[in-house]
mmCIF file of C-alpha atoms in Angstrom:
data_model
loop_
_atom_site.group_PDB
_atom_site.id
_atom_site.type_symbol
_atom_site.label_atom_id
_atom_site.label_comp_id
_atom_site.label_asym_id
_atom_site.label_seq_id
_atom_site.Cartn_x
_atom_site.Cartn_y
_atom_site.Cartn_z
ATOM 1 C CA UNK Y 1 97.189 94.505 93.667
ATOM 2 C CA UNK Y 2 100.632 94.810 93.791
ATOM 3 C CA UNK Y 3 100.555 96.845 90.194
ATOM 4 C CA UNK Y 4 98.164 99.180 91.225
ATOM 5 C CA UNK Y 5 100.289 99.904 94.481
ATOM 6 C CA UNK Y 6 103.459 100.925 91.675
ATOM 7 C CA UNK Y 7 101.336 102.333 89.613
ATOM 8 C CA UNK Y 8 97.564 103.514 90.445
ATOM 9 C CA UNK Y 9 97.142 102.996 86.630
ATOM 10 C CA UNK Y 10 96.973 99.674 86.422
ATOM 11 C CA UNK Y 11 93.481 99.022 88.418
ATOM 12 C CA UNK Y 12 92.793 99.543 84.790
ATOM 13 C CA UNK Y 13 93.714 95.555 84.923
ATOM 14 C CA UNK Y 14 91.326 94.521 87.654
ATOM 15 C CA UNK Y 15 88.489 94.980 84.379
ATOM 16 C CA UNK Y 16 90.533 93.722 82.181
ATOM 17 C CA UNK Y 17 90.773 90.378 84.170
ATOM 18 C CA UNK Y 18 87.476 90.797 84.651
ATOM 19 C CA UNK Y 19 86.359 90.218 80.760
ATOM 20 C CA UNK Y 20 89.028 87.477 80.538
ATOM 21 C CA UNK Y 21 87.514 85.260 83.444
ATOM 22 C CA UNK Y 22 83.521 86.173 82.105
ATOM 23 C CA UNK Y 23 84.981 85.411 78.003
ATOM 24 C CA UNK Y 24 86.213 81.941 78.676
ATOM 25 C CA UNK Y 25 83.542 81.058 81.617
ATOM 26 C CA UNK Y 26 85.817 80.438 84.635
ATOM 27 C CA UNK Y 27 84.939 83.444 87.082
ATOM 28 C CA UNK Y 28 83.324 80.771 90.186
ATOM 29 C CA UNK Y 29 87.121 79.211 89.634
ATOM 30 C CA UNK Y 30 88.756 81.921 89.756
ATOM 31 C CA UNK Y 31 86.487 84.913 91.494
ATOM 32 C CA UNK Y 32 89.270 83.585 94.764
ATOM 33 C CA UNK Y 33 92.421 85.070 92.633
ATOM 34 C CA UNK Y 34 90.060 88.458 91.648
ATOM 35 C CA UNK Y 35 89.489 89.405 95.016
ATOM 36 C CA UNK Y 36 93.599 89.560 96.102
ATOM 37 C CA UNK Y 37 93.843 92.821 94.163
ATOM 38 C CA UNK Y 38 90.786 93.752 95.450
ATOM 39 C CA UNK Y 39 91.541 92.737 99.158
ATOM 40 C CA UNK Y 40 95.208 95.238 98.811
ATOM 41 C CA UNK Y 41 92.584 97.833 97.794
ATOM 42 C CA UNK Y 42 91.165 97.888 100.838
ATOM 43 C CA UNK Y 43 94.289 97.403 103.454
ATOM 44 C CA UNK Y 44 96.085 101.006 101.094
ATOM 45 C CA UNK Y 45 93.344 102.763 101.159
ATOM 46 C CA UNK Y 46 92.967 102.191 105.105
ATOM 47 C CA UNK Y 47 96.320 102.632 105.699
ATOM 48 C CA UNK Y 48 95.952 105.935 103.695
ATOM 49 C CA UNK Y 49 92.903 107.270 105.987
ATOM 50 C CA UNK Y 50 94.575 106.543 109.029
ATOM 51 C CA UNK Y 51 97.484 107.593 107.965
ATOM 52 C CA UNK Y 52 97.200 110.293 105.559
ATOM 53 C CA UNK Y 53 93.600 110.558 106.169
ATOM 54 C CA UNK Y 54 93.080 110.814 102.536
ATOM 55 C CA UNK Y 55 92.667 108.018 99.869
ATOM 56 C CA UNK Y 56 94.815 108.505 97.938
ATOM 57 C CA UNK Y 57 94.278 106.495 94.834
ATOM 58 C CA UNK Y 58 90.166 108.328 95.113
ATOM 59 C CA UNK Y 59 92.018 111.865 95.703
ATOM 60 C CA UNK Y 60 94.100 111.740 92.753
ATOM 61 C CA UNK Y 61 91.085 109.791 90.527
ATOM 62 C CA UNK Y 62 88.798 112.931 91.391
ATOM 63 C CA UNK Y 63 91.474 115.167 90.657
ATOM 64 C CA UNK Y 64 92.446 114.821 87.202
ATOM 65 C CA UNK Y 65 88.939 115.039 85.394
ATOM 66 C CA UNK Y 66 88.892 114.505 81.731
ATOM 67 C CA UNK Y 67 91.604 116.755 79.329
ATOM 68 C CA UNK Y 68 92.528 116.655 75.500
ATOM 69 C CA UNK Y 69 94.157 118.570 73.876
ATOM 70 C CA UNK Y 70 96.896 117.826 70.766
ATOM 71 C CA UNK Y 71 100.224 118.129 73.315
ATOM 72 C CA UNK Y 72 98.517 115.235 75.017
ATOM 73 C CA UNK Y 73 96.932 113.026 71.566
ATOM 74 C CA UNK Y 74 99.916 113.873 69.386
ATOM 75 C CA UNK Y 75 102.505 111.962 71.573
ATOM 76 C CA UNK Y 76 100.045 109.142 72.264
ATOM 77 C CA UNK Y 77 99.879 108.152 68.752
ATOM 78 C CA UNK Y 78 103.521 109.176 67.794
ATOM 79 C CA UNK Y 79 104.885 107.005 70.778
ATOM 80 C CA UNK Y 80 102.586 104.099 69.877
ATOM 81 C CA UNK Y 81 103.343 104.398 66.570
ATOM 82 C CA UNK Y 82 107.048 105.237 66.661
ATOM 83 C CA UNK Y 83 108.382 103.440 70.769
ATOM 84 C CA UNK Y 84 106.705 100.200 70.939
ATOM 85 C CA UNK Y 85 107.790 98.270 67.133
ATOM 86 C CA UNK Y 86 109.896 99.019 64.710
ATOM 87 C CA UNK Y 87 107.913 101.216 62.701
ATOM 88 C CA UNK Y 88 108.764 99.983 59.533
ATOM 89 C CA UNK Y 89 107.714 96.584 60.677
ATOM 90 C CA UNK Y 90 104.386 97.920 61.486
ATOM 91 C CA UNK Y 91 103.934 99.299 57.872
ATOM 92 C CA UNK Y 92 105.266 96.147 56.262
ATOM 93 C CA UNK Y 93 102.943 93.901 58.488
ATOM 94 C CA UNK Y 94 99.482 96.023 57.718
ATOM 95 C CA UNK Y 95 101.103 96.452 53.727
ATOM 96 C CA UNK Y 96 101.004 92.300 53.585
ATOM 97 C CA UNK Y 97 97.915 92.056 55.960
ATOM 98 C CA UNK Y 98 95.697 93.625 53.387
ATOM 99 C CA UNK Y 99 97.160 96.648 50.471
ATOM 100 C CA UNK Y 100 94.314 98.860 51.225
ATOM 101 C CA UNK Y 101 96.770 100.019 54.058
ATOM 102 C CA UNK Y 102 99.005 101.094 51.512
ATOM 103 C CA UNK Y 103 96.953 104.134 50.321
ATOM 104 C CA UNK Y 104 95.783 104.377 53.870
ATOM 105 C CA UNK Y 105 99.915 105.299 54.831
ATOM 106 C CA UNK Y 106 100.015 107.222 51.913
ATOM 107 C CA UNK Y 107 97.325 109.402 52.826
ATOM 108 C CA UNK Y 108 97.404 109.927 56.662
ATOM 109 C CA UNK Y 109 101.029 110.444 55.982
ATOM 110 C CA UNK Y 110 100.839 113.220 53.665
ATOM 111 C CA UNK Y 111 97.683 115.346 55.713
ATOM 112 C CA UNK Y 112 99.951 114.938 59.004
ATOM 113 C CA UNK Y 113 103.577 115.619 56.833
ATOM 114 C CA UNK Y 114 101.702 119.476 55.696
ATOM 115 C CA UNK Y 115 99.644 119.458 59.109
ATOM 116 C CA UNK Y 116 103.432 119.879 60.602
ATOM 117 C CA UNK Y 117 104.971 121.458 57.901
ATOM 118 C CA UNK Y 118 102.186 124.564 58.372
ATOM 119 C CA UNK Y 119 102.990 124.366 61.744
ATOM 120 C CA UNK Y 120 107.258 125.310 60.570
ATOM 121 C CA UNK Y 121 108.777 122.143 62.031
ATOM 122 C CA UNK Y 122 111.769 120.628 60.046
ATOM 123 C CA UNK Y 123 111.866 118.123 57.484
ATOM 124 C CA UNK Y 124 112.758 115.048 59.444
ATOM 125 C CA UNK Y 125 110.960 116.183 62.230
ATOM 126 C CA UNK Y 126 107.600 116.285 59.873
ATOM 127 C CA UNK Y 127 108.524 112.805 58.308
ATOM 128 C CA UNK Y 128 109.312 111.318 61.882
ATOM 129 C CA UNK Y 129 105.325 112.867 62.597
ATOM 130 C CA UNK Y 130 104.260 111.277 59.817
ATOM 131 C CA UNK Y 131 105.644 107.575 60.089
ATOM 132 C CA UNK Y 132 104.716 107.384 64.322
ATOM 133 C CA UNK Y 133 100.855 108.354 63.570
ATOM 134 C CA UNK Y 134 100.415 107.082 60.454
ATOM 135 C CA UNK Y 135 101.881 103.954 61.822
ATOM 136 C CA UNK Y 136 99.914 104.035 64.832
ATOM 137 C CA UNK Y 137 96.827 104.952 63.304
ATOM 138 C CA UNK Y 138 97.132 101.741 60.769
ATOM 139 C CA UNK Y 139 98.203 99.409 63.959
ATOM 140 C CA UNK Y 140 94.168 100.568 65.151
ATOM 141 C CA UNK Y 141 92.481 100.116 62.315
ATOM 142 C CA UNK Y 142 94.496 96.843 62.596
ATOM 143 C CA UNK Y 143 93.498 95.151 65.282
ATOM 144 C CA UNK Y 144 89.799 96.219 64.636
ATOM 145 C CA UNK Y 145 89.966 94.071 61.220
ATOM 146 C CA UNK Y 146 91.779 91.779 62.197
ATOM 147 C CA UNK Y 147 89.102 90.687 65.797
ATOM 148 C CA UNK Y 148 86.766 91.371 63.059
ATOM 149 C CA UNK Y 149 87.934 88.657 60.706
ATOM 150 C CA UNK Y 150 88.544 86.720 63.733
ATOM 151 C CA UNK Y 151 84.828 86.556 64.743
ATOM 152 C CA UNK Y 152 85.735 88.665 67.943
ATOM 153 C CA UNK Y 153 87.208 85.543 69.410
ATOM 154 C CA UNK Y 154 87.672 85.281 73.000
ATOM 155 C CA UNK Y 155 91.717 86.053 73.389
ATOM 156 C CA UNK Y 156 91.802 87.874 70.032
ATOM 157 C CA UNK Y 157 88.792 90.429 71.643
ATOM 158 C CA UNK Y 158 90.242 90.223 75.260
ATOM 159 C CA UNK Y 159 93.830 91.538 73.788
ATOM 160 C CA UNK Y 160 92.152 94.231 71.647
ATOM 161 C CA UNK Y 161 90.070 94.963 74.773
ATOM 162 C CA UNK Y 162 93.157 95.086 76.857
ATOM 163 C CA UNK Y 163 94.595 97.472 74.456
ATOM 164 C CA UNK Y 164 91.533 99.622 74.001
ATOM 165 C CA UNK Y 165 90.634 100.781 77.493
ATOM 166 C CA UNK Y 166 94.228 101.494 78.379
ATOM 167 C CA UNK Y 167 94.470 103.618 75.118
ATOM 168 C CA UNK Y 168 91.556 105.754 76.102
ATOM 169 C CA UNK Y 169 92.398 106.350 79.287
ATOM 170 C CA UNK Y 170 95.336 108.138 78.032
ATOM 171 C CA UNK Y 171 93.457 110.034 75.326
ATOM 172 C CA UNK Y 172 91.498 110.837 78.172
ATOM 173 C CA UNK Y 173 91.873 111.152 81.125
ATOM 174 C CA UNK Y 174 96.051 111.054 82.411
ATOM 175 C CA UNK Y 175 96.930 114.430 82.713
ATOM 176 C CA UNK Y 176 100.709 114.074 81.196
ATOM 177 C CA UNK Y 177 101.894 111.282 78.916
ATOM 178 C CA UNK Y 178 105.116 110.006 78.526
ATOM 179 C CA UNK Y 179 106.599 106.215 76.955
ATOM 180 C CA UNK Y 180 107.758 104.190 80.268
ATOM 181 C CA UNK Y 181 103.216 105.300 81.444
ATOM 182 C CA UNK Y 182 102.403 103.796 78.405
ATOM 183 C CA UNK Y 183 104.176 99.784 79.019
ATOM 184 C CA UNK Y 184 100.736 98.577 79.356
ATOM 185 C CA UNK Y 185 99.550 99.173 76.162
ATOM 186 C CA UNK Y 186 102.824 96.644 75.032
ATOM 187 C CA UNK Y 187 101.740 93.319 75.756
ATOM 188 C CA UNK Y 188 98.178 93.515 73.777
ATOM 189 C CA UNK Y 189 100.447 95.291 70.864
ATOM 190 C CA UNK Y 190 103.045 92.323 70.907
ATOM 191 C CA UNK Y 191 100.838 89.856 71.001
ATOM 192 C CA UNK Y 192 98.298 90.775 68.857
ATOM 193 C CA UNK Y 193 100.726 91.728 66.474
ATOM 194 C CA UNK Y 194 102.070 88.052 66.095
ATOM 195 C CA UNK Y 195 98.835 86.609 66.028
ATOM 196 C CA UNK Y 196 97.846 88.421 63.271
ATOM 197 C CA UNK Y 197 101.508 88.182 61.951
ATOM 198 C CA UNK Y 198 101.072 84.155 61.693
ATOM 199 C CA UNK Y 199 98.203 85.253 58.315
ATOM 200 C CA UNK Y 200 101.107 87.029 56.472
ATOM 201 C CA UNK Y 201 103.527 85.213 54.233
ATOM 202 C CA UNK Y 202 107.504 85.487 55.084
ATOM 203 C CA UNK Y 203 106.540 86.035 58.889
ATOM 204 C CA UNK Y 204 109.839 84.561 59.978
ATOM 205 C CA UNK Y 205 111.773 87.504 57.969
ATOM 206 C CA UNK Y 206 109.381 90.134 60.153
ATOM 207 C CA UNK Y 207 109.651 89.056 63.108
ATOM 208 C CA UNK Y 208 113.778 88.692 62.217
ATOM 209 C CA UNK Y 209 114.229 92.304 60.915
ATOM 210 C CA UNK Y 210 111.750 93.604 63.750
ATOM 211 C CA UNK Y 211 113.782 92.322 66.086
ATOM 212 C CA UNK Y 212 116.896 93.275 64.698
ATOM 213 C CA UNK Y 213 115.955 96.499 63.674
ATOM 214 C CA UNK Y 214 114.290 97.308 67.602
ATOM 215 C CA UNK Y 215 117.319 96.051 69.400
ATOM 216 C CA UNK Y 216 119.875 98.485 67.204
ATOM 217 C CA UNK Y 217 117.184 101.518 67.810
ATOM 218 C CA UNK Y 218 117.477 100.642 71.573
ATOM 219 C CA UNK Y 219 121.469 100.435 71.516
ATOM 220 C CA UNK Y 220 121.255 104.453 70.339
ATOM 221 C CA UNK Y 221 118.324 105.690 72.527
ATOM 222 C CA UNK Y 222 119.934 103.681 75.112
ATOM 223 C CA UNK Y 223 123.342 105.815 74.933
ATOM 224 C CA UNK Y 224 121.921 108.704 74.272
ATOM 225 C CA UNK Y 225 120.378 109.024 77.375
ATOM 226 C CA UNK Y 226 123.099 107.460 78.948
ATOM 227 C CA UNK Y 227 125.240 110.480 78.419
ATOM 228 C CA UNK Y 228 121.774 113.172 78.999
ATOM 229 C CA UNK Y 229 122.049 111.046 82.631
ATOM 230 C CA UNK Y 230 125.144 111.352 82.874
ATOM 231 C CA UNK Y 231 125.971 114.846 82.604
ATOM 232 C CA UNK Y 232 123.813 115.821 85.161
ATOM 233 C CA UNK Y 233 126.079 114.109 88.411
ATOM 234 C CA UNK Y 234 129.233 115.790 85.822
ATOM 235 C CA UNK Y 235 127.509 119.522 86.157
ATOM 236 C CA UNK Y 236 127.380 118.623 89.958
ATOM 237 C CA UNK Y 237 130.804 117.741 89.754
ATOM 238 C CA UNK Y 238 132.219 120.558 88.197
ATOM 239 C CA UNK Y 239 130.485 123.694 89.658
ATOM 240 C CA UNK Y 240 131.220 121.763 93.122
ATOM 241 C CA UNK Y 241 134.508 121.744 92.091
ATOM 242 C CA UNK Y 242 135.477 125.201 90.726
ATOM 243 C CA UNK Y 243 132.405 127.775 92.337
ATOM 244 C CA UNK Y 244 132.618 128.622 96.238
ATOM 245 C CA UNK Y 245 129.966 129.640 97.915
ATOM 246 C CA UNK Y 246 125.582 128.833 97.711
ATOM 247 C CA UNK Y 247 125.568 127.530 94.997
ATOM 248 C CA UNK Y 248 121.241 128.555 93.178
ATOM 249 C CA UNK Y 249 119.719 126.360 90.770
ATOM 250 C CA UNK Y 250 116.556 127.244 89.451
ATOM 251 C CA UNK Y 251 113.551 124.458 88.259
ATOM 252 C CA UNK Y 252 112.532 122.394 91.051
ATOM 253 C CA UNK Y 253 109.621 120.791 88.638
ATOM 254 C CA UNK Y 254 112.898 120.676 86.310
ATOM 255 C CA UNK Y 255 113.883 117.094 84.458
ATOM 256 C CA UNK Y 256 114.210 115.001 87.753
ATOM 257 C CA UNK Y 257 117.922 114.027 86.684
ATOM 258 C CA UNK Y 258 119.180 117.515 86.953
ATOM 259 C CA UNK Y 259 117.395 118.651 90.214
ATOM 260 C CA UNK Y 260 118.262 115.173 91.606
ATOM 261 C CA UNK Y 261 122.115 115.627 91.661
ATOM 262 C CA UNK Y 262 121.918 118.861 92.292
ATOM 263 C CA UNK Y 263 120.570 118.517 95.820
ATOM 264 C CA UNK Y 264 122.681 115.515 96.585
ATOM 265 C CA UNK Y 265 125.639 118.433 95.984
ATOM 266 C CA UNK Y 266 123.822 120.372 98.326
ATOM 267 C CA UNK Y 267 122.761 123.258 95.855
ATOM 268 C CA UNK Y 268 119.082 125.214 96.932
ATOM 269 C CA UNK Y 269 116.630 125.194 94.405
ATOM 270 C CA UNK Y 270 116.319 128.935 93.946
ATOM 271 C CA UNK Y 271 112.248 129.939 94.146
ATOM 272 C CA UNK Y 272 110.017 132.201 94.910
ATOM 273 C CA UNK Y 273 110.042 132.107 98.547
ATOM 274 C CA UNK Y 274 113.899 132.712 98.169
ATOM 275 C CA UNK Y 275 114.857 136.351 97.611
ATOM 276 C CA UNK Y 276 117.116 137.526 100.476
ATOM 277 C CA UNK Y 277 121.399 137.354 100.696
ATOM 278 C CA UNK Y 278 121.824 135.936 97.596
ATOM 279 C CA UNK Y 279 124.236 138.492 96.163
ATOM 280 C CA UNK Y 280 127.268 136.964 95.557
ATOM 281 C CA UNK Y 281 125.687 133.942 94.635
ATOM 282 C CA UNK Y 282 125.555 131.339 91.612
ATOM 283 C CA UNK Y 283 122.768 130.460 89.996
ATOM 284 C CA UNK Y 284 122.611 127.789 87.374
ATOM 285 C CA UNK Y 285 120.101 126.521 84.797
ATOM 286 C CA UNK Y 286 119.484 123.215 82.688
ATOM 287 C CA UNK Y 287 117.318 123.541 79.260
ATOM 288 C CA UNK Y 288 115.123 121.993 81.014
ATOM 289 C CA UNK Y 289 114.571 123.685 83.860
ATOM 290 C CA UNK Y 290 111.275 124.667 84.437
ATOM 291 C CA UNK Y 291 111.157 128.755 85.080
ATOM 292 C CA UNK Y 292 109.469 128.741 88.178
ATOM 293 C CA UNK Y 293 108.832 132.631 88.739
ATOM 294 C CA UNK Y 294 111.120 134.634 91.237
ATOM 295 C CA UNK Y 295 111.509 137.676 92.632
ATOM 296 C CA UNK Y 296 111.721 140.448 90.355
ATOM 297 C CA UNK Y 297 115.096 141.819 90.891
ATOM 298 C CA UNK Y 298 116.494 138.896 91.229
ATOM 299 C CA UNK Y 299 116.470 138.027 87.053
ATOM 300 C CA UNK Y 300 117.750 141.613 87.079
ATOM 301 C CA UNK Y 301 120.503 140.797 88.549
ATOM 302 C CA UNK Y 302 121.949 137.566 86.947
ATOM 303 C CA UNK Y 303 125.259 137.909 85.460
ATOM 304 C CA UNK Y 304 125.964 135.809 82.954
ATOM 305 C CA UNK Y 305 129.220 133.091 83.715
ATOM 306 C CA UNK Y 306 129.309 130.511 81.307
ATOM 307 C CA UNK Y 307 127.615 128.017 79.391
ATOM 308 C CA UNK Y 308 128.554 123.972 79.680
ATOM 309 C CA UNK Y 309 127.258 122.070 76.682
ATOM 310 C CA UNK Y 310 127.041 118.284 76.156
ATOM 311 C CA UNK Y 311 127.823 116.470 73.132
ATOM 312 C CA UNK Y 312 127.507 113.355 72.280
ATOM 313 C CA UNK Y 313 128.542 111.990 68.251
ATOM 314 C CA UNK Y 314 125.386 109.628 68.343
ATOM 315 C CA UNK Y 315 122.992 111.704 66.541
ATOM 316 C CA UNK Y 316 119.802 110.227 68.498
ATOM 317 C CA UNK Y 317 117.647 112.287 71.269
ATOM 318 C CA UNK Y 318 114.855 111.053 73.994
ATOM 319 C CA UNK Y 319 114.431 114.605 75.495
ATOM 320 C CA UNK Y 320 115.557 117.933 72.828
ATOM 321 C CA UNK Y 321 113.231 120.864 73.714
ATOM 322 C CA UNK Y 322 114.756 121.589 70.202
ATOM 323 C CA UNK Y 323 114.685 117.723 68.471
ATOM 324 C CA UNK Y 324 111.130 118.040 69.389
ATOM 325 C CA UNK Y 325 112.166 114.732 71.578
ATOM 326 C CA UNK Y 326 109.867 114.169 75.049
ATOM 327 C CA UNK Y 327 110.324 110.640 75.643
ATOM 328 C CA UNK Y 328 110.476 110.987 78.965
ATOM 329 C CA UNK Y 329 107.707 113.836 78.639
ATOM 330 C CA UNK Y 330 105.585 115.256 75.804
ATOM 331 C CA UNK Y 331 105.987 118.584 77.899
ATOM 332 C CA UNK Y 332 109.500 118.398 76.036
ATOM 333 C CA UNK Y 333 108.568 117.192 73.096
ATOM 334 C CA UNK Y 334 105.871 115.372 71.048
ATOM 335 C CA UNK Y 335 107.768 112.937 69.436
ATOM 336 C CA UNK Y 336 108.965 109.809 71.173
ATOM 337 C CA UNK Y 337 112.743 110.375 69.697
ATOM 338 C CA UNK Y 338 114.390 111.787 67.145
ATOM 339 C CA UNK Y 339 117.607 113.064 65.391
ATOM 340 C CA UNK Y 340 119.719 116.213 66.353
ATOM 341 C CA UNK Y 341 123.542 117.496 66.246
ATOM 342 C CA UNK Y 342 122.625 120.695 68.859
ATOM 343 C CA UNK Y 343 124.157 119.761 71.749
ATOM 344 C CA UNK Y 344 122.002 117.263 74.483
ATOM 345 C CA UNK Y 345 122.133 120.090 77.343
ATOM 346 C CA UNK Y 346 122.592 122.961 77.905
ATOM 347 C CA UNK Y 347 124.177 124.437 81.430
ATOM 348 C CA UNK Y 348 123.919 127.926 82.055
ATOM 349 C CA UNK Y 349 125.812 129.256 85.620
ATOM 350 C CA UNK Y 350 125.084 133.190 86.540
ATOM 351 C CA UNK Y 351 127.048 134.864 89.328
ATOM 352 C CA UNK Y 352 123.807 137.554 91.779
ATOM 353 C CA UNK Y 353 125.082 140.264 91.853
#
């Protein structure tokens, strides 16, 4: 119940738990516990209706609808194949589990690599797309094969159902994709891979390499993300110390860290409703600023002042349009992470004439 209140997508947990009770013939015994989250939802809905005049979870469910498209389906696959389990570990396990997956990988990797090469992506990005998407697709095939090999054993059926219910939700209903949104998919993936690894040789080596490689990669990604997050605090402090007068920033739906520190420093979000008394003031934008519609006269009167770059020796990028990395939001990149020598961030400061 609390999980649903934190993130409405957790409502999918209810049919998953219901399936588990049915499979194990424990529905009557555990019905009282199953009713707890439902009571939470009823109480929350009553609160919404009394306070806001509407039931938010119902409104959001009706407003989203079905949505399909490559800008969502591609990152769904790359995030699962690249950010859940170390991707090379998925491939190694699949080759051990059934050698036919070697040919599967060669086929999927070649097709995906060719597709993104034709779209003009760099060789390195094509490599990431090929490995991540191939790993994700093969993972789905392995789960289906393992379910069949175990004769639809209750535990395996439950875990596979858990995985595919959430997968279908994100593939069809969810409007945006971010790695953190996909976390409900992680537990069944881990448990299924551990169960599958019991049937292959070199299990201890597989688990050790997977955990070690995952920790090392996570540290690189966390460090890069930490530098990026800190840059918004630093640029806010820099502008506050070096510029006198009103400071506006562009992008009220931009990357949230930028917006947070701008507003915390007293800077004002510039949008189309603000058009007067801007002369002599400053405007700052980041790479992630969503270009909100402005009065045409403001853009004509923008005078470039300076640019501030954020660099790091760490080549990994979690959020970078140039590197096609969109760990926190798929609108900035179709990969969960990538590698680049480009700056993590660029802030551009203008003076409004």
